[in-house]
Coordinates of C-alpha atoms in Angstrom, one line a residue:
M1 CA -30.0 29.8 -11.2
T2 CA -27.6 31.2 -8.5
A3 CA -23.9 30.4 -8.4
S4 CA -24.5 28.5 -5.1
Q5 CA -27.2 26.4 -6.7
E6 CA -25.0 25.7 -9.7
T7 CA -22.2 24.5 -7.4
A8 CA -24.6 22.3 -5.4
R9 CA -25.6 20.6 -8.7
E10 CA -21.9 19.9 -9.5
V11 CA -21.2 18.1 -6.2
P12 CA -23.1 14.8 -6.0
S13 CA -25.0 14.3 -2.7
P14 CA -23.5 11.6 -0.5
P15 CA -25.6 8.4 -0.5
A16 CA -27.9 7.8 2.4
W17 CA -26.6 5.4 5.0
V18 CA -27.8 1.8 4.3
R19 CA -27.1 1.1 7.9
R20 CA -26.1 4.0 10.2
P21 CA -22.4 3.3 11.1
A22 CA -21.4 2.9 14.7
S23 CA -18.6 5.4 14.3
L24 CA -20.1 8.3 12.3
A25 CA -17.0 10.4 12.2
K26 CA -14.9 7.6 10.8
A27 CA -17.6 6.8 8.2
V28 CA -17.9 10.5 7.2
T29 CA -14.0 10.6 7.0
A30 CA -13.8 7.6 4.8
E31 CA -16.4 9.0 2.4
L32 CA -14.7 12.4 2.2
V33 CA -11.3 10.8 1.6
E34 CA -12.7 8.9 -1.4
R35 CA -14.3 12.1 -2.7
I36 CA -11.2 14.1 -2.3
V37 CA -9.0 11.5 -4.1
R38 CA -11.6 11.2 -6.9
G39 CA -11.5 14.9 -7.4
V40 CA -15.1 15.6 -6.3
H41 CA -13.5 18.2 -4.0
P42 CA -10.4 19.2 -6.0
S43 CA -7.2 20.5 -4.5
G44 CA -7.3 24.2 -3.8
T45 CA -11.1 24.3 -3.3
P46 CA -13.0 24.4 0.0
L47 CA -14.9 21.5 1.4
P48 CA -18.7 22.3 1.6
P49 CA -19.4 24.2 4.8
E50 CA -20.3 22.5 8.1
P51 CA -24.1 23.0 7.7
A52 CA -24.0 21.4 4.2
L53 CA -22.0 18.4 5.4
C54 CA -24.2 18.0 8.5
E55 CA -27.3 17.9 6.3
A56 CA -25.8 15.7 3.6
F57 CA -24.7 13.0 6.1
S58 CA -27.4 13.6 8.7
V59 CA -24.9 14.1 11.4
S60 CA -24.1 16.7 14.1
R61 CA -21.6 19.5 13.8
T62 CA -19.5 17.6 16.4
V63 CA -19.2 14.6 14.0
V64 CA -18.3 16.8 11.0
R65 CA -15.7 18.7 13.0
E66 CA -14.1 15.4 14.2
A67 CA -14.1 14.1 10.6
V68 CA -12.4 17.3 9.4
K69 CA -9.8 17.0 12.1
I70 CA -9.0 13.5 11.0
L71 CA -8.8 14.7 7.4
Q72 CA -6.3 17.3 8.5
E73 CA -4.2 14.7 10.3
K74 CA -4.1 12.7 7.0
G75 CA -2.9 15.9 5.2
L76 CA -5.9 16.1 2.9
V77 CA -7.2 19.4 4.1
Q78 CA -6.0 22.5 5.8
V79 CA -8.3 24.7 8.0
R80 CA -7.7 28.4 7.1
Q81 CA -9.1 31.2 9.2
G82 CA -11.6 33.1 7.0
A83 CA -11.2 30.8 4.0
G84 CA -12.8 27.6 5.4
T85 CA -11.4 24.1 5.0
M86 CA -9.3 23.9 1.9
V87 CA -8.4 20.7 0.1
T88 CA -4.6 20.3 -0.1
P89 CA -2.5 19.2 -3.1
S90 CA -1.9 15.4 -3.3
T91 CA 1.8 16.0 -2.5
S92 CA 0.7 16.8 1.0
W93 CA -1.3 13.6 1.6
D94 CA -0.1 10.9 4.0
M95 CA 0.3 8.1 1.5
L96 CA 1.1 5.6 4.3
D97 CA -2.4 6.1 5.6
E98 CA -4.7 3.2 5.0
L99 CA -7.7 5.1 3.7
V100 CA -5.6 7.5 1.5
L101 CA -3.6 4.7 -0.1
A102 CA -6.6 2.5 -0.7
A103 CA -8.5 5.3 -2.3
T104 CA -5.6 6.3 -4.5
I105 CA -5.0 2.8 -5.7
A106 CA -8.7 2.4 -6.5
E107 CA -8.7 5.6 -8.5
D108 CA -5.3 5.1 -10.3
E109 CA -5.9 3.4 -13.7
T110 CA -2.2 3.6 -14.6
L111 CA -0.9 1.5 -11.7
A112 CA 1.6 4.3 -11.0
I113 CA 0.9 4.3 -7.3
L114 CA 1.5 0.5 -7.2
D115 CA 4.8 1.1 -9.1
D116 CA 5.7 3.5 -6.3
V117 CA 4.8 0.9 -3.6
V118 CA 7.1 -1.7 -5.4
V119 CA 10.0 0.8 -5.8
T120 CA 9.8 1.7 -2.1
R121 CA 9.6 -2.0 -1.1
R122 CA 12.5 -2.8 -3.4
V123 CA 14.8 -0.1 -2.0
L124 CA 14.1 -0.9 1.6
E125 CA 14.2 -4.7 1.2
A126 CA 17.3 -4.8 -0.9
D127 CA 19.1 -2.8 1.9
M128 CA 17.7 -5.1 4.6
A129 CA 18.9 -8.1 2.6
N130 CA 22.4 -6.6 2.5
V131 CA 22.4 -6.2 6.3
A132 CA 20.8 -9.6 6.8
A133 CA 23.6 -11.3 4.9
R134 CA 26.1 -9.7 7.3
L135 CA 24.2 -10.4 10.5
A136 CA 22.2 -13.6 9.9
D137 CA 22.9 -16.4 12.4
Q138 CA 22.6 -20.1 11.6
D139 CA 19.0 -20.3 12.9
T140 CA 18.0 -17.6 10.4
V141 CA 19.8 -19.3 7.5
D142 CA 18.1 -22.6 8.4
R143 CA 14.7 -21.1 8.6
L144 CA 15.1 -19.4 5.2
R145 CA 16.2 -22.7 3.7
A146 CA 13.2 -24.5 5.2
L147 CA 10.8 -21.9 3.8
V148 CA 12.3 -22.1 0.3
D149 CA 12.1 -25.8 0.3
R150 CA 8.5 -25.8 1.6
M151 CA 7.5 -23.2 -1.1
D152 CA 8.8 -25.5 -3.8
E153 CA 6.1 -28.0 -2.5
L154 CA 3.4 -25.3 -2.5
V155 CA 3.6 -24.0 -6.1
D156 CA 0.2 -25.6 -6.9
D157 CA -1.4 -23.9 -3.9
H158 CA -0.9 -20.2 -4.5
L159 CA -2.7 -18.9 -1.4
T160 CA -0.5 -21.0 1.0
Y161 CA 2.5 -20.2 -1.2
E162 CA 1.8 -16.4 -0.8
E163 CA 1.6 -16.8 3.0
H164 CA 5.0 -18.5 3.1
D165 CA 6.3 -15.9 0.6
R166 CA 5.4 -13.1 3.1
V167 CA 7.0 -15.0 6.0
F168 CA 10.2 -15.4 4.0
H169 CA 10.5 -11.7 3.4
D170 CA 9.7 -11.0 7.0
V171 CA 12.5 -13.3 8.2
V172 CA 15.0 -11.4 6.1
M173 CA 13.7 -8.1 7.4
R174 CA 13.8 -9.2 11.0
A175 CA 17.4 -10.5 10.5
S176 CA 18.4 -7.0 9.4
G177 CA 17.3 -5.5 12.7
N178 CA 15.9 -2.4 10.9
R179 CA 12.5 -2.0 12.6
I180 CA 11.6 1.2 10.9
A181 CA 12.2 -0.1 7.3
R182 CA 10.4 -3.3 8.2
G183 CA 7.5 -1.3 9.6
V184 CA 7.1 0.7 6.5
V185 CA 7.2 -2.4 4.2
R186 CA 4.7 -4.3 6.4
S187 CA 2.4 -1.3 6.5
L188 CA 2.5 -1.0 2.7
E189 CA 2.1 -4.7 2.2
S190 CA -0.9 -5.0 4.6
Q191 CA -2.7 -2.4 2.6
V192 CA -2.1 -3.8 -0.9
V193 CA -1.9 -7.6 -0.3
N194 CA -5.6 -8.1 -0.9
T195 CA -5.7 -5.8 -3.9
A196 CA -6.2 -7.8 -7.1
R197 CA -4.3 -5.2 -9.1
Y198 CA -1.3 -5.7 -6.9
M199 CA -1.3 -9.4 -6.5
G200 CA -1.9 -10.0 -10.3
R201 CA -1.7 -13.5 -11.8
S202 CA -1.1 -16.6 -9.7
E203 CA -0.6 -19.6 -11.9
R204 CA 1.9 -22.4 -11.0
A205 CA 4.7 -21.2 -13.4
L206 CA 4.8 -17.8 -11.7
C207 CA 5.1 -19.4 -8.2
V208 CA 8.0 -21.6 -9.6
A209 CA 9.8 -18.5 -11.0
S210 CA 9.1 -16.5 -7.8
N211 CA 10.7 -19.2 -5.6
L212 CA 13.8 -19.3 -7.8
G213 CA 14.2 -15.7 -6.7
H214 CA 13.8 -16.6 -3.1
R215 CA 16.4 -19.3 -3.4
R216 CA 18.9 -16.9 -4.8
I217 CA 18.3 -14.5 -1.9
Y218 CA 18.6 -17.4 0.6
E219 CA 21.9 -18.6 -1.0
R220 CA 23.5 -15.2 -0.9
I221 CA 22.5 -14.7 2.7
A222 CA 23.7 -18.1 3.6
A223 CA 27.0 -17.3 1.9
H224 CA 27.1 -14.0 3.9
D225 CA 27.4 -12.0 0.6
P226 CA 25.8 -8.6 1.3
D227 CA 26.0 -7.2 -2.2
G228 CA 24.8 -10.5 -3.7
A229 CA 21.9 -10.6 -1.3
A230 CA 20.9 -7.0 -2.1
K231 CA 21.1 -7.6 -5.8
A232 CA 19.1 -10.9 -5.6
M233 CA 16.3 -9.1 -3.5
F234 CA 16.3 -6.2 -5.9
N235 CA 15.9 -8.4 -9.0
H236 CA 13.4 -10.7 -7.3
I237 CA 11.0 -7.8 -6.3
T238 CA 11.4 -6.2 -9.7
D239 CA 10.8 -9.3 -11.8
A240 CA 7.9 -10.5 -9.7
W241 CA 6.1 -7.2 -10.1
L242 CA 6.7 -6.9 -13.8
V243 CA 5.0 -10.3 -14.2
R244 CA 2.1 -9.5 -11.9
R245 CA 1.6 -6.1 -13.5
S246 CA 0.6 -8.0 -16.7
G247 CA 1.6 -5.1 -19.0
P248 CA 4.5 -3.0 -20.1
A249 CA 6.1 -1.3 -17.1
D250 CA 7.3 2.2 -17.1
P251 CA 11.1 1.8 -17.2
V252 CA 11.8 5.2 -15.6
R253 CA 9.7 4.4 -12.6
L254 CA 10.9 0.8 -12.1
E255 CA 14.6 1.2 -12.9
R256 CA 15.3 4.2 -10.7

C-alpha cells in the first residue's frame, strides 16, 4: 500500500449530502470546521488537496476555494505558497466565531471552553455593573426592580425566568454604555444559551438562588455603589455557573 493510500484510509470520507445544501460553500465550511476542531485534520498538517475535497463533497473547485477562504478568515487555516493549505494551531482560531465556538464546545469534554466563556462574561459584566451603578438613571433602576420582582414570580417557570434573566443582564449592560463589551457578551451568550452543557440544571431552588443574586446587583446599582455592584455581579455569575456546571470547578480557571 502506498503512503497516499494509507493517508486516505486514515481520513474518514465526508458523508454524502442527505439533501444538497443551498449554500454549498457554507456547508463544506461547517463540515471542515468540525473536522479541524475534532482533530481529523490536525494543526500543522495540510488539508486534503482541492481535487480530493471536490470529489469528497461532490462540489466544484470554486466552492472548495470559497470554503477555504472562509476557513482562513476564521483563522483555522493558512494558505502557504508551495505547501498547500495548512491547519493552524488552535491559538489562532477565532473563538468568537459561531461555528468555531460551537464545534469547540461540542468537542470539549472538560467544560474548559465554557469556563472561559463564563470568566470572560464575568470580567466584562462586573465592569459594566460598576459603571452602571455610577450612570444609571431612575428609569433604569425602576426597570431592574420590576424585573427582579417579576422573576420572583417566575421561579416555577424556568424558561420564562431565563428570558427575564437575560433581559436583566442586558439592562445593566446598556446602562453602562459600553457597546463593545455588551456586544462580546451578547455574542457569546447567543452561541451557548441553547447548549445544555452551559444551561445546566433548572429546578425551582436554583432560580430562587439566582434571583437573590440579581436582587443584590439591583440593590447596589440603586444605591449607586460601583464597587458593590461589581462584586455582586462577579459573585452572581460565578455562583450560578458553579451550580449549573454540576461538578467540581477548576479553581484556577474560575478564580482568576
